[in-house]
Coordinates of C-alpha atoms in Angstrom, one line a residue:
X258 CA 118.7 58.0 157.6
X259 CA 117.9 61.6 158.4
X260 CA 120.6 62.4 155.0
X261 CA 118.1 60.5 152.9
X262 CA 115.1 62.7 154.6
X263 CA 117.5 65.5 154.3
X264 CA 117.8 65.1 150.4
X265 CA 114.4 64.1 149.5
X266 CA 112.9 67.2 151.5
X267 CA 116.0 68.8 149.0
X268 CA 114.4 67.6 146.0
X269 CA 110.8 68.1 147.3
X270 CA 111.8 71.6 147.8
X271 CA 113.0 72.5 144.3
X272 CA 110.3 70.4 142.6
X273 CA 107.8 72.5 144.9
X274 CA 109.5 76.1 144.1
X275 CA 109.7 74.8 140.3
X276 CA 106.0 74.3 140.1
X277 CA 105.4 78.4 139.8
X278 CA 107.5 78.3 136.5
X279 CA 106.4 75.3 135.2
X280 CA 102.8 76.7 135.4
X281 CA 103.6 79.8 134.4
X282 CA 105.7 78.8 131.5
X283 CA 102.0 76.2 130.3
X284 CA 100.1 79.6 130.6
X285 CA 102.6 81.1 128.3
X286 CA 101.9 78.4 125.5
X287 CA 98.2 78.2 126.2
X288 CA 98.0 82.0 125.7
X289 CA 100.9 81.5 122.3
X290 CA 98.4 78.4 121.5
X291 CA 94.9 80.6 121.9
X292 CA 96.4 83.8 119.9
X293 CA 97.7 81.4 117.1
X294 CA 95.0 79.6 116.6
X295 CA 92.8 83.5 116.2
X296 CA 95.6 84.8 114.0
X297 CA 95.3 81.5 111.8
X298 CA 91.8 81.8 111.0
X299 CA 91.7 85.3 110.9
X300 CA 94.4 84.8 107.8
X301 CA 92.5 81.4 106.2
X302 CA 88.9 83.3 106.2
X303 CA 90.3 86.9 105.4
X304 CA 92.2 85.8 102.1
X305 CA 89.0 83.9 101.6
X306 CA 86.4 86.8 102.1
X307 CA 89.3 89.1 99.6
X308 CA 88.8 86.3 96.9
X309 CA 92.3 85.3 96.9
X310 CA 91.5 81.6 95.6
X311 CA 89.6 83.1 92.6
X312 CA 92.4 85.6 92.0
X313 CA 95.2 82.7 92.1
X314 CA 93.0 80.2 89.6
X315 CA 93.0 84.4 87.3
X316 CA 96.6 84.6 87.1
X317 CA 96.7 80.7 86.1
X318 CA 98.3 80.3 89.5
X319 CA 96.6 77.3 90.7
X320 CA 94.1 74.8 89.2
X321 CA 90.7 74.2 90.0
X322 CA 90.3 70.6 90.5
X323 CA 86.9 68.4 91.0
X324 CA 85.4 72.1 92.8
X325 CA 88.2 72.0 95.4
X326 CA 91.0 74.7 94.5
X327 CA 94.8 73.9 94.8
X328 CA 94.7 77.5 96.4
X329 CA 93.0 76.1 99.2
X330 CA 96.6 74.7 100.6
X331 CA 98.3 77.9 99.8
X332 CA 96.0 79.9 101.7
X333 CA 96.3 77.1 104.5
X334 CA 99.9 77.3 104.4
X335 CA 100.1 80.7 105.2
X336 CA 97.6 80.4 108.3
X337 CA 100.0 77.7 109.3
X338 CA 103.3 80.1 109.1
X339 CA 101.5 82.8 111.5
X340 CA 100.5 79.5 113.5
X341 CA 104.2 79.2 113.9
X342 CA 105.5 82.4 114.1
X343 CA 103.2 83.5 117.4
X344 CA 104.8 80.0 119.0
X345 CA 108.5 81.6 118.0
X346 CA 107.2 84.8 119.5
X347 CA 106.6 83.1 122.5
X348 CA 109.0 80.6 123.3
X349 CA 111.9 83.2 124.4
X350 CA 109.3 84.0 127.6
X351 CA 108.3 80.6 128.0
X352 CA 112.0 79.4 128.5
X353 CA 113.2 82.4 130.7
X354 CA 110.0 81.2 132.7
X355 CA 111.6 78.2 132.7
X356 CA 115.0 79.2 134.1
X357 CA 116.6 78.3 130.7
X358 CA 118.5 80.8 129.9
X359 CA 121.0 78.9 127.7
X360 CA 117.9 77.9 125.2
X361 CA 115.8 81.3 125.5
X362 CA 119.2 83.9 124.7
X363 CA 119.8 82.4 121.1
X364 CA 116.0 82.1 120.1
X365 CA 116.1 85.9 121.2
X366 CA 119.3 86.9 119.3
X367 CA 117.4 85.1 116.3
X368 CA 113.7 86.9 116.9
X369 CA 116.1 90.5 117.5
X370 CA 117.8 89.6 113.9
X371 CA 114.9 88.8 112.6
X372 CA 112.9 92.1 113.5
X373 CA 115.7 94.3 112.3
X374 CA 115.8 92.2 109.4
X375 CA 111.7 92.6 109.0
X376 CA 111.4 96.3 107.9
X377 CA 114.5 96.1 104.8
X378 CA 112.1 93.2 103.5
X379 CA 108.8 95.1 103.6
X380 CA 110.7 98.3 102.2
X381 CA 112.1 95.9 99.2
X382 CA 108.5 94.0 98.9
X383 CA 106.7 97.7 98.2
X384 CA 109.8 98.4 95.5
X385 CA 109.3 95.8 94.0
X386 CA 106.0 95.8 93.6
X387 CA 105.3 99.2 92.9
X388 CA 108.7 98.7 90.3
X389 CA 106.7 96.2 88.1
X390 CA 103.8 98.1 88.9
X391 CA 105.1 101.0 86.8
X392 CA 107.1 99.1 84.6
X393 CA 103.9 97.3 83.4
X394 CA 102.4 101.0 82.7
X395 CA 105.5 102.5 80.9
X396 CA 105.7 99.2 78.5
X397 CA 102.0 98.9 78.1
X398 CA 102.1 103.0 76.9
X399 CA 105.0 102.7 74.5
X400 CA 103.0 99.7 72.9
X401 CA 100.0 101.6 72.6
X402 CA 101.7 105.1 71.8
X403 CA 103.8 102.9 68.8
X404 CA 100.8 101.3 68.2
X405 CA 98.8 104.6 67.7
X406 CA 101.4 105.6 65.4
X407 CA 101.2 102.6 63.3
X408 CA 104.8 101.5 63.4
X409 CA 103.4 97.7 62.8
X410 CA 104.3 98.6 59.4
X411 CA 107.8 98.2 59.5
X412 CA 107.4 95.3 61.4
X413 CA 108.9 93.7 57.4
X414 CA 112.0 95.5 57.8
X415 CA 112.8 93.0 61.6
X416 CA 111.2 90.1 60.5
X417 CA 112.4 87.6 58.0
X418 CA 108.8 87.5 56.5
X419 CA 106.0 88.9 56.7
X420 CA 103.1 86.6 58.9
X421 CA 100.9 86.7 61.5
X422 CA 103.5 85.5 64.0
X423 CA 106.5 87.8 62.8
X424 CA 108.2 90.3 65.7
X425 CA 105.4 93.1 66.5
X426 CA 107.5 96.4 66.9
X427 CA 104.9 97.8 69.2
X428 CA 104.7 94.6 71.5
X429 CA 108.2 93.9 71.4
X430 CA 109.5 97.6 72.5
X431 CA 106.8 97.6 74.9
X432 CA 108.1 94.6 76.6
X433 CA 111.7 95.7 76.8
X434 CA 110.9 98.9 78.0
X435 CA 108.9 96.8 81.0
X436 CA 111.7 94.7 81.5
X437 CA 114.1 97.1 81.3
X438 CA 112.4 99.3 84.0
X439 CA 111.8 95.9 85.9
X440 CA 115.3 95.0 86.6
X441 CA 116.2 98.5 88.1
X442 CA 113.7 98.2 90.3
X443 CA 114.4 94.7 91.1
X444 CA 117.7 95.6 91.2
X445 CA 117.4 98.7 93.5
X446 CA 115.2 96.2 95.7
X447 CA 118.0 93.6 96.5
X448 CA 120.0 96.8 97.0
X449 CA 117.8 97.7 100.2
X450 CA 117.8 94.3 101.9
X451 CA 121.5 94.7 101.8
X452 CA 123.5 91.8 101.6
X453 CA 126.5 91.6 100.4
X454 CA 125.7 88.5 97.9
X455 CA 122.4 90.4 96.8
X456 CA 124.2 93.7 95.9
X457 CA 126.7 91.9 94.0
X458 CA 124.3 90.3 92.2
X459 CA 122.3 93.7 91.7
X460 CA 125.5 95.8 90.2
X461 CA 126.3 93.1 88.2
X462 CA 122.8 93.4 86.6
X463 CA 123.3 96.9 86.5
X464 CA 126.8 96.3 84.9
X465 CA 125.8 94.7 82.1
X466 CA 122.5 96.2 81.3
X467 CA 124.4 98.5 78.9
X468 CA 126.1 95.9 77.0
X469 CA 122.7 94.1 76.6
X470 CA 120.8 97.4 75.3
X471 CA 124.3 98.2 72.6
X472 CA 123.8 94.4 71.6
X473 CA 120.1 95.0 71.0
X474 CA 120.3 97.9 69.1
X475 CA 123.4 96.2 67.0
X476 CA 121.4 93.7 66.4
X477 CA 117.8 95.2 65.4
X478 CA 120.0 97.4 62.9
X479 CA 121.3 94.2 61.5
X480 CA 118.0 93.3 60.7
X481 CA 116.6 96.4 59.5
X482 CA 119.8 97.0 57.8
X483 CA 119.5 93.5 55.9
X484 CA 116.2 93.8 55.2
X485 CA 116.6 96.8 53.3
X486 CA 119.6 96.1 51.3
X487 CA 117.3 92.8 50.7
X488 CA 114.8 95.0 49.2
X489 CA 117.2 97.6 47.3
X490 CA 119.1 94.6 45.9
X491 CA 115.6 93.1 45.1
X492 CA 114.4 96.3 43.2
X493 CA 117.7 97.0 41.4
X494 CA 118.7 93.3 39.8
X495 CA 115.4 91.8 40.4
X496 CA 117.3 88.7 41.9
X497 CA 115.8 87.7 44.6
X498 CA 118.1 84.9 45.7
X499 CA 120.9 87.4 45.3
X500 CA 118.8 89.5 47.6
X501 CA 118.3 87.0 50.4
X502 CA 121.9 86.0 50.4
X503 CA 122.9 89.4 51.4
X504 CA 120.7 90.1 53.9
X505 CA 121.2 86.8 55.6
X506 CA 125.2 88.1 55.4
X507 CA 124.3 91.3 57.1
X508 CA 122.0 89.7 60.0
X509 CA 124.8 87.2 60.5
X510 CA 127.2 89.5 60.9
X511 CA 124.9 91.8 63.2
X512 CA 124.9 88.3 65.1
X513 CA 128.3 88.1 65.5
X514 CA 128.7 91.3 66.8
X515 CA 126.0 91.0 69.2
X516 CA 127.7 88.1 70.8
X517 CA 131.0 89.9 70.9
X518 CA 129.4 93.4 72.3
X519 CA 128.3 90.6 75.2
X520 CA 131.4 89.4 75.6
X521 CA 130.0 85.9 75.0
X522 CA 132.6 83.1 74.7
X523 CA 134.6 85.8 72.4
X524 CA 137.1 83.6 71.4
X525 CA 134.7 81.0 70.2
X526 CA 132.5 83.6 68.5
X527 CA 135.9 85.4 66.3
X528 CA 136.4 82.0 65.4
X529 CA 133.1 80.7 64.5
X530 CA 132.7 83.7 62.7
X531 CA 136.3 83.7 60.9
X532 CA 135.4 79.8 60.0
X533 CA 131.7 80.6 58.6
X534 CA 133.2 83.9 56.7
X535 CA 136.1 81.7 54.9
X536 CA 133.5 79.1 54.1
X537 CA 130.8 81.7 52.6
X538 CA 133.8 82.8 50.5
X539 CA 135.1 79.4 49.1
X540 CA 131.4 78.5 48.1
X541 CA 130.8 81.8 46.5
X542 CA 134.0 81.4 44.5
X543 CA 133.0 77.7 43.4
X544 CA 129.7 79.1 42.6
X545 CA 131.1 81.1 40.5
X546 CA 134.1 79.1 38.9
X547 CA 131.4 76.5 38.1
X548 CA 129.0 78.7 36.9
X549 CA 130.5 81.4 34.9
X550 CA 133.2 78.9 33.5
X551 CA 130.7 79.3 30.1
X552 CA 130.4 83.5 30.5
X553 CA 134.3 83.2 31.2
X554 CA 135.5 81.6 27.9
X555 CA 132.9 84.0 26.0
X556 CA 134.6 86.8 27.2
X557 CA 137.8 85.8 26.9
X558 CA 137.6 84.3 23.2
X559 CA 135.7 87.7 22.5
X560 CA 139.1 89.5 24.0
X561 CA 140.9 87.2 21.9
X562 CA 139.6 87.7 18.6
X563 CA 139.7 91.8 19.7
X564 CA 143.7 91.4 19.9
X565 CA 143.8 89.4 16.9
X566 CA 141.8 91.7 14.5
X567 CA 143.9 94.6 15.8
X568 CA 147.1 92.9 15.0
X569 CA 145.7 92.1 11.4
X570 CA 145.0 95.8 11.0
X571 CA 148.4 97.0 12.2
X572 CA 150.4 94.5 9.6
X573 CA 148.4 96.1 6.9

């Protein structure tokens, strides 16, 4: 009998000398449960008083439905992952509190990770925000420094007509200069988290950047290029079909040796462009025997009758 007592007044014991940590540990989540619940609004009303609903439905972000924006979830979403995040703040004291130890020293190798983790995400936020920032400004002045200059009108010699929704030079080198300056910054960004996948990914980008600008410019000079032996071939023979041909020929070409400056599918693209080369060939040649079979015989009876009148006037 006095065991049992023994063991109960045991257990009473340990229940009674737990009771501290218990209630200290429900203070810890009230106080985790009070500061999330501040930190949640403050988020929800703040984005609200900044207009970040109406700047959302701007940008074509979110639609405005029946007066209630979709915006409205985002901005609660994000009160919700601060909600959150104070509770993970707290839990590591909560559980030490709780003489769990085993639970409490992964959650704090996770929160430690996380905080040296924090600052390379902030740094490659700001880079890449203040990289499209500028990038935005540099393409937006070419346009209007090309525009000022009123290079629009060559936009015939990169176009295969000329209409209202032909390839605008201005535009076009404005938004490759943006992109351009884009991807080094987003590149130089994934480069400052530092992860090994991420700076693969950012020097392969970097890599082949330079093939992609060679195969634009081979390619833009293909169609300038065609363009103006169009015209030239246009103004000399005044055929214009004769004209087209060729500069379809040239842009093809310029095509070709875009894809092979990119190293795409090379094999493929030699012989694709071996096969279409052989068959521009044999239907030029049919053309022609078919044709010029009529302008053929005239020159050759005329080349006939020339060798037969000289041979009269030699027997003579």
């Amino acid at each position: 009998m006095s065991n049992i007592i023994d063991s109960f007044t045991s257990v009473l014991d340990k229940i009674i000398g737990f009771l501290p940590n218990l209630i200290g540990a429900i203070v810890l989540l009230l106080i985790a449960w009070i500061i999330a619940i501040i930190v949640k609004k403050i988020i929800v009303k703040g984005l609200g008083a900044l207009g970040f609903e109406a700047w959302l439905q701007k940008k074509g972000l979110v639609d405005d439905q029946g007066g209630k924006s979709n915006s409205d979830g985002i901005v609660q979403t994000f009160g919700k992952l601060a909600y959150f995040f104070i509770f993970l703040l707290f839990l590591p004291p909560v559980f030490d509190q709780l003489k769990m130890k085993a639970v409490s020293m992964p959650i704090k190798g996770m929160m430690t990770s996380m905080f040296n983790f924090a600052p390379k995400i902030v740094v490659a936020v700001i880079i890449l925000i203040v990289g499209l920032f500028i990038a935005k400004i540099l393409g937006t002045l070419v346009k209007n420094v090309l525009a000022n200059f009123k290079v629009s009108r060559f936009n015939k010699y990169v176009n295969f007509g000329e209409d209202k929704n032909s390839i605008d030079i201005p535009v076009a080198t404005g938004w490759i200069i943006s992109t351009l300056v884009g991807l080094f910054f987003a590149v130089q960004a994934l480069n400052t988290v530092n992860l090994t996948v991420l700076n693969k990914i950012g020097d392969a980008i970097i890599g082949y950047l330079p093939l992609v600008i060679s195969g634009a410019i081979i390619l833009a000079l293909g169609f300038i290029g065609g363009n103006l032996i169009a015209k030239l071939l246009n103004k000399s023979t005044g055929n214009a079909m004769l004209a087209e041909i060729a500069k379809y020929l040239v842009i093809i070409v310029s095509v070709f040796m875009t894809l092979d400056q990119l190293h795409f599918a090379k094999s493929i693209v030699n012989v694709a462009f071996l096969l279409i080369l052989g068959a521009v060939a044999v239907a030029f040649a049919i053309a022609f025997g078919i044709g010029g079979k009529s302008f053929a015989e005239q020159q050759l009876s005329k080349f006939s009758k020339k060798m037969e009148s000289k041979n009269d006037n030699d027997r003579q």
